[in-house]
Amino acid sequence: MLQIAEHGHRDTGDDLAQLLSLSSRPWLLRRAGFSKDPRRLQINETLMTIGNGYLNIRGSLEELPEGSCRGMYINGVYDRSEADVEELVKCPVWTDVSVWIDGLKISPATCRVLRHEQVLDMKKGILHRVSRLRTPSGKILTLSTVKLVCFHAVHHGYMRVSVLAENFSGNIRVLSGLNGDVFNRGFFEGERLKHLHLERIERGRNLMYLEMKTRERQIHIAHAASWRMLEGQSRNVRWEPRIYGEKFTSEMTLSAEKGSLSEFEKFAVVMTSREVKKECMFSESVRELKWFLRKGAFQEIQEHISQWDECWKQADITIEGDCEAQEAIRYNIYQLLINGPRTVGSVGAKFLSSEGYLGHVFWDTEIFVFPFYLYNFPSMARNMLLYRYETLPGALLNAERAGYRGARYGWETATTGEDVTPRFASKLERTIRLIYTGVEEEHIVSDVIYALERYVRVTGDMDFLRQCGLEMIFLTARYWASRVWKEGDGYEIHTVIGPDEFHEHVNNNAYTNFLVRWHLRLAAIVFRHFSRTGDKGFMRVCRNLDLKSTEVSRWSEISRSLKFGIDPDTFLIEQFDGYFSLSDHGVRRHDRKGRPVLPAGITYRTIGKTRLIKQADVLMLFLLFPHSFSSEVKQANYDFYEPRTLHKSSLSHSAHAMVGLDIGDHQHAYRYFMKTVRVDLDNLHGNTDLGIHAAAVGGAWQTVVMGFGGLTLKSDRIVLNPWLPGSWRRLVFRVQWRERIIELDISHEQTLIRIVASREMIVPCTFRNRCFRIRSNIRYVLRDRPLSCSIGED
Ligand code: BGC
């Protein structure tokens, strides 16, 4: 029988209780009451997800009442097996616990609920649950759990369970184990896909071990855990291990006295063969578990909380005067914090909160989510770009399969970078039809390069540019050069889908073409810059890619003459060729949740023949290139496209909020912001059960910082144009920029700015179109006056 050492740390219960105690109200997300409706159960499970970006666990009730959809997901663990395309694997979970009395599994679903609540403590990354229940035979008990996934030691998890027998004495069975009996829900209704094989189960009084292996990619996933009663409470306990196929359960039967509290704890370690050699999975995870046990819960949780404190110190945003907005932005930041990739890896469209969108990576990542990491945790932004670098071989294959040169990032990607977009419409859209996005939604190629350029600009990480970025920029530029079509004196791009997916097979989508022009110009500038320096890394890349200046000259030529136009009279940018001749229908009706309703007679099959659009398309350009368009152009296009947008994607609202703020449509902008920032908290798209809307979360952060905060960077200049809604008294945040931190404290009367840097520096800044220079480590007060602004040191 396997044995494991006793705890090293002898903490007093009070110390630990103090660490686990709830933070103050603004840091808590509470969900009270219980519903048997699977949808509502699953919405809670999504919202209450805990994690650390390596692995995240849905906030399911531990006994898994019928209808719940538990899940643990590990960043980068995808598998295909019988599925149509690769998907994020639902991994075994270590958090299942069930309490049995008189043969009944105790749950709000089987007992009368006297009180039931889950509380997510976002400050500490801890999920609490308390259920006071009465069994059908009148026994009253309170079941409480506390669980966390360590933030500083990503393989570790801890959970504490307590059972209070309020009005009875008698036997209670408490079971907890490791459950490998898990299925993905699949793409189509009722599919249930099995991605895991059982490799090994081991059990001992203090140890349980489960190792599973993904069926196609052969990734081993090991769980080692220890489940025990708290010290001093183990009298009158009968222990029995049980194995049910792929499930391992450690069962304790105790005879509880009326009024007694029985407490259990579980230490868990999760590892995969991506970090540890296959042959060493058992020894490594058990060694890690022993170390964790010796260290003890107290010290581990203390470190966990201080890591959370550090992250909040950098990333928190204060909004004074608007509780709803404050609660929601904090929740959004919490989500971003638990999803930042700790090693090379990206972020899926639903984060690691479910199998929605099969865990795939879309443009959502680079355009919506990436800026948060870039401005707060640049090493995570780098990990996301490294994912794109390491998946270049897949991107090369995508291009080759389509008959082009260079590298083409796939619209949806997973392990290799090869496109894994399903061929049929997702059930999210409730209509079965062929999907063309994988073939045609090519703007992603330049979206990735856009994020790369921002990264280098904001961090100054030239090593990354040299070692990885150059190849990414050149290979993707080469793709576009082979993809464009010569038409008369100019170039065009035919048969694409822009961000607005209602219109397929269109020519010259404005968003795509503008981005490609920018991309090819960037590639040429970078090439020339490095040619002048004679950089060795650059020469090596050029040799490997057989890249010559003649090829680069063509990129410049294409960039100059690729079709893109602004009507000089109306200032309008046509979304794609022929868009203005489509039938015109404005959005006239909204449903109860304020969502636009399709005009009568229009269906998703015919919508492509109208000017109605799914989400921001042309307007996305103003977001990405705020300094490249005049205010007349922004205004005209906003006025034109906004009333024709159905916002059928959650990506749309933040774009409208930010462009609205830029052009001064403040009231609408605030409404759009609230729709973004509360999309999951209020289930505004009706599908939060299927996961968090990552792009909306990232977009909400951008709206606060770049929209309301009005912060943009123009070359090496800070540009500030804040605007606060009437009810916001103060907006406070900080961002990282190169080796500096920009601190902003904005109110209606003034903006306080300080650049914190370890060395003296002077930074150009523009506030309300007025330019000046500020010194590091001094707080400046910028004041709005009707016609000017006054600037003074604090
Ligand atoms: C949107 C895309 C988005 C995808 C994943 C679609 O509905 O139209 O822009 O990338 O969802 O979030």
XYZ file of N, CA, C and O in Angstrom, residues 518-667:
600
model
N -1.391 47.759 -44.393
C -0.547 48.130 -43.243
C 0.522 47.052 -42.998
O 1.691 47.348 -42.772
N 0.092 45.802 -43.066
C 0.947 44.652 -42.794
C 2.118 44.600 -43.789
O 3.280 44.467 -43.406
N 1.805 44.765 -45.076
C 2.856 44.674 -46.091
C 3.819 45.856 -45.970
O 5.029 45.718 -46.171
N 3.266 46.991 -45.611
C 4.126 48.178 -45.422
C 5.056 47.942 -44.230
O 6.252 48.198 -44.294
N 4.494 47.411 -43.168
C 5.299 47.110 -41.982
C 6.430 46.143 -42.340
O 7.592 46.346 -41.971
N 6.059 45.090 -43.093
C 7.065 44.075 -43.448
C 8.206 44.728 -44.224
O 9.389 44.445 -43.975
N 7.851 45.627 -45.144
C 8.886 46.285 -45.949
C 9.747 47.203 -45.070
O 10.973 47.239 -45.195
N 9.111 47.933 -44.175
C 9.872 48.845 -43.298
C 10.835 48.051 -42.416
O 12.006 48.382 -42.274
N 10.319 46.970 -41.847
C 11.154 46.139 -40.968
C 12.334 45.567 -41.760
O 13.478 45.585 -41.304
N 12.032 45.092 -42.961
C 13.099 44.517 -43.802
C 14.184 45.560 -44.055
O 15.373 45.301 -43.886
N 13.759 46.757 -44.431
C 14.756 47.796 -44.751
C 15.540 48.196 -43.520
O 16.754 48.373 -43.564
N 14.837 48.304 -42.430
C 15.517 48.700 -41.184
C 16.632 47.703 -40.857
O 17.775 48.080 -40.612
N 16.293 46.422 -40.880
C 17.293 45.422 -40.507
C 18.373 45.263 -41.572
O 19.508 44.943 -41.262
N 18.016 45.503 -42.849
C 19.041 45.407 -43.902
C 20.133 46.424 -43.619
O 21.321 46.155 -43.796
N 19.715 47.604 -43.171
C 20.704 48.665 -42.904
C 21.622 48.299 -41.743
O 22.793 48.589 -41.760
N 21.066 47.607 -40.742
C 21.879 47.303 -39.556
C 22.786 46.087 -39.779
O 23.717 45.872 -39.019
N 22.470 45.310 -40.800
C 23.268 44.108 -41.067
C 23.171 43.085 -39.935
O 24.069 42.279 -39.732
N 22.075 43.085 -39.224
C 21.847 42.185 -38.086
C 21.996 40.713 -38.519
O 21.417 40.301 -39.530
N 22.752 39.955 -37.719
C 23.028 38.556 -38.117
C 21.769 37.700 -38.112
O 21.547 36.888 -38.998
N 20.953 37.898 -37.063
C 19.718 37.121 -36.968
C 18.840 37.369 -38.180
O 18.271 36.446 -38.779
N 18.786 38.610 -38.584
C 17.971 38.992 -39.742
C 18.498 38.325 -41.013
O 17.747 37.772 -41.813
N 19.842 38.360 -41.163
C 20.426 37.748 -42.363
C 20.109 36.250 -42.406
O 19.815 35.710 -43.466
N 20.162 35.640 -41.229
C 19.882 34.205 -41.174
C 18.436 33.944 -41.622
O 18.169 33.053 -42.423
N 17.512 34.775 -41.093
C 16.098 34.593 -41.472
C 15.947 34.753 -42.980
O 15.297 33.939 -43.654
N 16.585 35.789 -43.542
C 16.448 36.019 -44.990
C 17.010 34.839 -45.776
O 16.418 34.407 -46.772
N 18.138 34.312 -45.301
C 18.724 33.140 -45.996
C 17.761 31.959 -45.916
O 17.421 31.348 -46.923
N 17.255 31.705 -44.705
C 16.355 30.548 -44.537
C 15.092 30.682 -45.368
O 14.571 29.707 -45.880
N 14.607 31.901 -45.474
C 13.348 32.088 -46.210
C 13.592 32.414 -47.682
O 12.640 32.617 -48.429
N 14.866 32.506 -48.031
C 15.235 32.916 -49.381
C 14.520 34.236 -49.743
O 13.869 34.369 -50.781
N 14.662 35.187 -48.852
C 13.962 36.460 -49.014
C 14.919 37.508 -49.584
O 15.974 37.766 -49.010
N 14.516 38.090 -50.710
C 15.379 39.088 -51.364
C 14.636 40.416 -51.436
O 13.402 40.470 -51.354
N 15.409 41.471 -51.686
C 14.767 42.794 -51.682
C 13.755 42.949 -52.821
O 12.814 43.727 -52.719
N 13.916 42.187 -53.906
C 12.931 42.309 -54.998
C 11.541 41.875 -54.510
O 10.527 42.503 -54.835
N 11.543 40.822 -53.719
C 10.250 40.350 -53.195
C 9.643 41.426 -52.282
O 8.447 41.720 -52.346
N 10.512 42.037 -51.489
C 10.027 43.041 -50.534
C 9.518 44.283 -51.272
O 8.528 44.899 -50.859
N 10.165 44.622 -52.398
C 9.690 45.791 -53.159
C 8.269 45.547 -53.644
O 7.435 46.454 -53.689
N 8.009 44.298 -53.985
C 6.644 44.004 -54.443
C 5.650 44.177 -53.293
O 4.523 44.633 -53.498
N 6.070 43.832 -52.085
C 5.165 44.028 -50.938
C 4.801 45.508 -50.828
O 3.644 45.854 -50.617
N 5.824 46.364 -51.013
C 5.547 47.808 -50.909
C 4.585 48.231 -52.009
O 3.655 49.009 -51.779
N 4.833 47.694 -53.183
C 3.975 48.084 -54.312
C 2.522 47.657 -54.047
O 1.580 48.432 -54.229
N 2.351 46.431 -53.559
C 0.987 45.953 -53.287
C 0.357 46.814 -52.190
O -0.797 47.227 -52.287
N 1.149 47.097 -51.189
C 0.620 47.878 -50.076
C 0.101 49.229 -50.569
O -0.945 49.703 -50.142
N 0.828 49.824 -51.513
C 0.412 51.137 -52.018
C -0.843 51.042 -52.865
O -1.672 51.945 -52.866
N -1.003 49.925 -53.610
C -2.112 49.946 -54.559
C -3.201 48.906 -54.290
O -4.023 48.639 -55.151
N -3.197 48.334 -53.085
C -4.292 47.415 -52.740
C -5.553 48.248 -52.508
O -5.515 49.286 -51.837
N -6.644 47.765 -53.061
C -7.869 48.581 -53.066
C -8.338 48.956 -51.662
O -8.518 48.100 -50.804
N -8.544 50.215 -51.447
C -9.160 50.705 -50.212
C -9.533 52.160 -50.456
O -8.717 52.937 -50.946
N -10.753 52.512 -50.173
C -11.119 53.895 -50.463
C -12.102 54.490 -49.480
O -12.867 53.784 -48.824
N -12.014 55.822 -49.368
C -12.983 56.556 -48.552
C -13.678 57.512 -49.515
O -13.000 58.257 -50.241
N -14.982 57.490 -49.558
C -15.716 58.367 -50.467
C -15.465 59.830 -50.058
O -15.753 60.208 -48.914
N -14.928 60.644 -50.967
C -14.564 62.013 -50.574
C -15.777 62.878 -50.221
O -15.644 63.857 -49.483
N -16.947 62.498 -50.718
C -18.129 63.328 -50.417
C -18.807 62.899 -49.125
O -19.163 63.714 -48.280
N -18.988 61.579 -48.991
C -19.747 61.109 -47.813
C -18.823 60.678 -46.673
O -19.279 60.444 -45.562
N -17.548 60.528 -46.936
C -16.552 60.000 -45.990
C -16.779 58.528 -45.654
O -16.183 57.984 -44.739
N -17.683 57.884 -46.399
C -17.985 56.483 -46.069
C -16.957 55.530 -46.669
O -16.411 55.771 -47.744
N -16.743 54.449 -45.941
C -15.891 53.361 -46.426
C -16.839 52.207 -46.726
O -17.572 51.768 -45.831
N -16.845 51.753 -47.955
C -17.764 50.655 -48.291
C -17.209 49.359 -47.708
O -16.028 49.027 -47.912
N -18.053 48.617 -46.999
C -17.544 47.441 -46.273
C -16.892 46.415 -47.204
O -15.930 45.762 -46.840
N -17.469 46.285 -48.401
C -16.855 45.434 -49.438
C -17.473 45.837 -50.762
O -18.479 46.568 -50.782
N -16.924 45.359 -51.846
C -17.446 45.737 -53.164
C -18.919 45.368 -53.255
O -19.290 44.209 -53.039
N -19.732 46.317 -53.607
C -21.155 46.037 -53.841
C -22.016 46.145 -52.599
O -23.243 46.019 -52.671
N -21.414 46.404 -51.464
C -22.209 46.455 -50.220
C -23.298 47.524 -50.302
O -24.444 47.293 -49.903
N -22.937 48.686 -50.875
C -23.924 49.785 -50.892
C -25.109 49.504 -51.811
O -26.114 50.198 -51.751
N -24.987 48.503 -52.685
C -26.153 48.240 -53.528
C -27.065 47.159 -52.941
O -28.054 46.766 -53.557
N -26.775 46.687 -51.749
C -27.649 45.674 -51.128
C -28.900 46.347 -50.559
O -28.908 47.556 -50.316
N -29.912 45.526 -50.309
C -31.162 46.132 -49.796
C -30.926 46.626 -48.368
O -30.158 46.036 -47.607
N -31.600 47.712 -48.064
C -31.304 48.408 -46.807
C -32.416 48.205 -45.784
O -33.576 48.448 -46.070
N -32.041 47.721 -44.617
C -33.005 47.558 -43.516
C -32.332 48.052 -42.258
O -31.274 47.550 -41.907
N -32.952 48.973 -41.598
C -32.390 49.398 -40.320
C -32.872 48.445 -39.229
O -33.813 47.680 -39.431
N -32.216 48.485 -38.079
C -32.701 47.690 -36.953
C -33.768 48.517 -36.260
O -33.497 49.625 -35.807
N -35.000 47.995 -36.214
C -36.077 48.795 -35.623
C -36.537 48.287 -34.260
O -37.010 49.026 -33.435
N -36.435 46.963 -34.075
C -36.977 46.407 -32.821
C -35.880 45.758 -31.987
O -34.891 45.258 -32.517
N -36.095 45.793 -30.677
C -35.156 45.137 -29.758
C -35.953 44.207 -28.858
O -37.121 44.475 -28.577
N -35.338 43.138 -28.388
C -36.071 42.238 -27.489
C -35.976 42.746 -26.049
O -35.438 43.825 -25.800
N -36.496 41.924 -25.103
C -36.566 42.383 -23.716
C -35.192 42.725 -23.132
O -35.059 43.558 -22.275
N -34.174 42.010 -23.632
C -32.823 42.279 -23.106
C -32.120 43.381 -23.891
O -30.924 43.587 -23.764
N -32.882 44.040 -24.777
C -32.303 45.148 -25.540
C -31.493 44.684 -26.735
O -30.713 45.444 -27.300
N -31.705 43.410 -27.132
C -30.935 42.911 -28.266
C -31.697 43.187 -29.558
O -32.914 42.959 -29.619
N -30.997 43.654 -30.607
C -31.684 43.935 -31.866
C -32.352 42.673 -32.420
O -31.817 41.572 -32.283
N -33.512 42.864 -33.025
C -34.260 41.735 -33.576
C -34.193 41.833 -35.104
O -34.234 42.928 -35.659
N -34.092 40.688 -35.770
C -34.061 40.683 -37.239
C -35.330 41.316 -37.783
O -36.432 40.975 -37.328
N -35.236 42.213 -38.765
C -36.455 42.792 -39.347
C -37.329 41.689 -39.951
O -36.813 40.651 -40.390
N -38.643 41.928 -39.991
C -39.582 40.925 -40.510
C -39.169 40.523 -41.923
O -38.755 41.371 -42.718
N -39.278 39.245 -42.193
C -39.005 38.762 -43.544
C -37.534 38.441 -43.806
O -37.188 37.874 -44.828
N -36.664 38.798 -42.875
C -35.231 38.499 -43.078
C -34.854 37.305 -42.216
O -35.224 37.243 -41.041
N -34.135 36.366 -42.796
C -33.661 35.222 -42.009
C -32.141 35.164 -42.142
O -31.549 35.887 -42.954
N -31.531 34.251 -41.376
C -30.073 34.141 -41.495
C -29.645 33.612 -42.865
O -28.497 33.720 -43.237
N -30.588 33.039 -43.581
C -30.224 32.567 -44.917
C -30.239 33.711 -45.935
O -29.537 33.673 -46.931
N -31.081 34.727 -45.668
C -31.194 35.801 -46.667
C -30.468 37.074 -46.245
O -30.386 38.026 -47.012
N -29.960 37.063 -45.050
C -29.411 38.307 -44.504
C -28.223 38.841 -45.324
O -27.979 40.049 -45.381
N -27.532 37.926 -45.992
C -26.375 38.321 -46.802
C -26.754 39.243 -47.955
O -25.891 39.896 -48.550
N -28.045 39.280 -48.266
C -28.474 40.140 -49.378
C -28.840 41.543 -48.881
O -29.328 42.376 -49.632
N -28.669 41.756 -47.595
C -29.024 43.056 -47.021
C -27.770 43.757 -46.481
O -26.702 43.160 -46.406
N -27.971 45.007 -46.070
C -26.841 45.743 -45.493
C -26.714 45.502 -43.977
O -25.886 46.137 -43.324
N -27.571 44.623 -43.463
C -27.472 44.351 -42.019
C -26.172 43.604 -41.740
O -25.803 42.697 -42.488
N -25.496 43.976 -40.684
C -24.232 43.297 -40.391
C -24.248 42.678 -38.993
O -25.001 43.096 -38.118
N -23.411 41.668 -38.842
C -23.412 40.900 -37.595
C -22.720 41.661 -36.471
O -23.140 41.624 -35.320
N -21.638 42.335 -36.806
C -20.814 42.975 -35.769
C -19.958 44.049 -36.414
O -19.902 44.150 -37.641
N -19.282 44.821 -35.581
C -18.431 45.902 -36.094
C -17.457 45.354 -37.128
O -16.796 44.346 -36.887
N -17.366 46.022 -38.253
C -16.460 45.576 -39.309
C -15.591 46.769 -39.697
O -14.472 46.916 -39.201
N -16.164 47.698 -40.514
C -15.391 48.907 -40.851
C -14.955 49.622 -39.566
O -13.824 50.099 -39.448
N -15.849 49.664 -38.578
C -15.535 50.406 -37.347
C -14.324 49.832 -36.615
O -13.657 50.532 -35.847
N -14.025 48.559 -36.861
C -12.856 47.951 -36.207
C -11.566 48.681 -36.582
O -10.613 48.720 -35.817
N -11.574 49.270 -37.769
C -10.365 49.978 -38.216
C -10.060 51.164 -37.314
O -8.906 51.485 -37.050
N -11.116 51.815 -36.840
C -10.904 53.015 -36.021
C -10.372 52.633 -34.633
O -9.737 53.426 -33.961
N -10.692 51.413 -34.280
C -10.219 50.903 -32.993
C -8.730 50.560 -33.073
O -7.948 50.872 -32.186
N -8.387 49.924 -34.177
C -7.001 49.468 -34.321
C -6.077 50.613 -34.731
O -4.904 50.623 -34.376
N -6.632 51.548 -35.494
C -5.790 52.645 -35.996
C -6.454 53.981 -35.662
O -6.866 54.719 -36.562
N -6.563 54.292 -34.377
C -7.329 55.494 -34.002
C -6.737 56.781 -34.563
O -7.450 57.758 -34.736
N -5.446 56.768 -34.881
C -4.837 58.014 -35.343
C -4.735 58.090 -36.865
O -4.171 59.026 -37.399
N -5.306 57.101 -37.557
C -5.170 57.111 -39.021
C -6.396 57.650 -39.746
O -6.398 57.714 -40.969
N -7.448 57.957 -39.010
C -8.670 58.425 -39.674
C -9.139 59.730 -39.040
O -9.024 59.914 -37.817
N -9.691 60.589 -39.872
C -10.160 61.885 -39.358
C -11.451 61.681 -38.570
O -12.149 60.662 -38.724
N -11.790 62.663 -37.765
C -13.023 62.505 -36.990
C -14.247 62.498 -37.900
O -15.247 61.844 -37.611
N -14.174 63.197 -39.054
C -15.330 63.173 -39.987
C -15.556 61.750 -40.500
O -16.682 61.286 -40.599
N -14.447 61.090 -40.826
C -14.576 59.724 -41.354
C -15.141 58.804 -40.277
O -16.063 58.006 -40.516
N -14.630 58.939 -39.060
C -15.115 58.069 -37.980
C -16.603 58.311 -37.754
O -17.402 57.384 -37.647
N -16.952 59.583 -37.685
C -18.351 59.943 -37.413
C -19.279 59.410 -38.508
O -20.296 58.764 -38.222
N -18.912 59.666 -39.759
C -19.791 59.278 -40.867
C -20.005 57.763 -40.867
O -21.139 57.283 -41.032
N -18.950 57.019 -40.663
C -19.081 55.559 -40.719
C -19.798 55.002 -39.504
O -20.565 54.043 -39.603
N -19.572 55.616 -38.366
C -20.292 55.181 -37.160
C -21.795 55.417 -37.364
O -22.623 54.538 -37.126
N -22.120 56.634 -37.864
C -23.541 56.950 -38.076
C -24.176 56.009 -39.093
O -25.346 55.677 -38.994
N -23.380 55.583 -40.052
C -23.942 54.709 -41.081
C -24.069 53.256 -40.594
O -25.121 52.633 -40.725
N -23.002 52.728 -40.043
C -22.999 51.286 -39.744
C -23.691 50.926 -38.431
O -24.283 49.850 -38.328
N -23.632 51.809 -37.467
C -24.183 51.452 -36.153
C -25.668 51.044 -36.246
O -26.056 50.002 -35.708
N -26.516 51.815 -36.954
C -27.928 51.411 -37.015
C -28.178 50.151 -37.832
O -29.289 49.647 -37.855
N -27.163 49.660 -38.519
C -27.357 48.464 -39.355
C -26.683 47.233 -38.721
O -26.545 46.208 -39.360
N -26.259 47.395 -37.479
C -25.521 46.299 -36.834
C -26.413 45.547 -35.855
O -27.062 46.159 -35.003
N -26.410 44.224 -35.985
C -27.288 43.404 -35.125
C -26.578 42.919 -33.855
O -27.204 42.317 -32.997
N -25.300 43.142 -33.746
C -24.522 42.729 -32.563
C -24.768 41.263 -32.220
O -25.000 40.911 -31.067
N -24.746 40.419 -33.236
C -24.966 38.998 -32.966
C -23.697 38.337 -32.453
O -23.687 37.144 -32.169
N -22.649 39.087 -32.377
C -21.452 38.570 -31.724
C -21.165 39.472 -30.532
O -21.311 40.697 -30.613
N -20.694 38.853 -29.458
C -20.394 39.648 -28.263
C -19.149 40.519 -28.468
O -18.793 41.310 -27.612
N -18.493 40.369 -29.618
C -17.330 41.212 -29.898
C -17.742 42.612 -30.316
O -16.924 43.532 -30.361
N -19.007 42.740 -30.671
C -19.441 43.975 -31.310
C -19.566 45.153 -30.349
O -19.268 46.293 -30.700
N -20.020 44.868 -29.124
C -20.363 45.976 -28.228
C -19.163 46.818 -27.820
O -19.240 48.043 -27.792
N -18.073 46.158 -27.487
C -16.927 46.951 -27.022
C -16.407 47.817 -28.161
O -15.986 48.955 -27.945
N -16.449 47.284 -29.378
C -15.975 48.085 -30.514
C -16.846 49.334 -30.645
O -16.334 50.447 -30.839
N -18.142 49.168 -30.509
C -19.033 50.333 -30.608
C -18.838 51.280 -29.432
O -18.925 52.502 -29.586
N -18.596 50.709 -28.274
C -18.368 51.580 -27.114
C -17.133 52.441 -27.354
O -17.153 53.659 -27.150
N -16.063 51.811 -27.823
C -14.807 52.564 -27.972
C -14.878 53.587 -29.097
O -14.448 54.726 -28.933
N -15.458 53.182 -30.240
C -15.564 54.160 -31.332
C -16.543 55.258 -30.917
O -16.310 56.447 -31.162
N -17.627 54.876 -30.241
C -18.594 55.865 -29.759
C -17.918 56.894 -28.855
O -18.136 58.102 -28.984
N -17.078 56.439 -27.967
C -16.387 57.375 -27.064
C -15.446 58.278 -27.847
O -15.337 59.474 -27.575
N -14.815 57.701 -28.839
C -13.873 58.475 -29.636
C -14.584 59.619 -30.364
O -14.090 60.744 -30.433
N -15.787 59.340 -30.867
C -16.456 60.387 -31.657
C -17.432 61.214 -30.824
O -18.085 62.113 -31.326
N -17.573 60.869 -29.547
C -18.413 61.696 -28.681
C -19.847 61.215 -28.511
O -20.682 61.937 -27.973
N -20.151 59.982 -28.952
C -21.498 59.445 -28.715
C -21.481 58.762 -27.333
O -21.577 57.540 -27.208
N -21.385 59.588 -26.295
C -21.118 59.056 -24.963
C -22.232 58.187 -24.393
O -21.965 57.151 -23.787
N -23.466 58.606 -24.575
C -24.551 57.867 -23.924
C -24.675 56.452 -24.482
O -24.760 55.481 -23.746
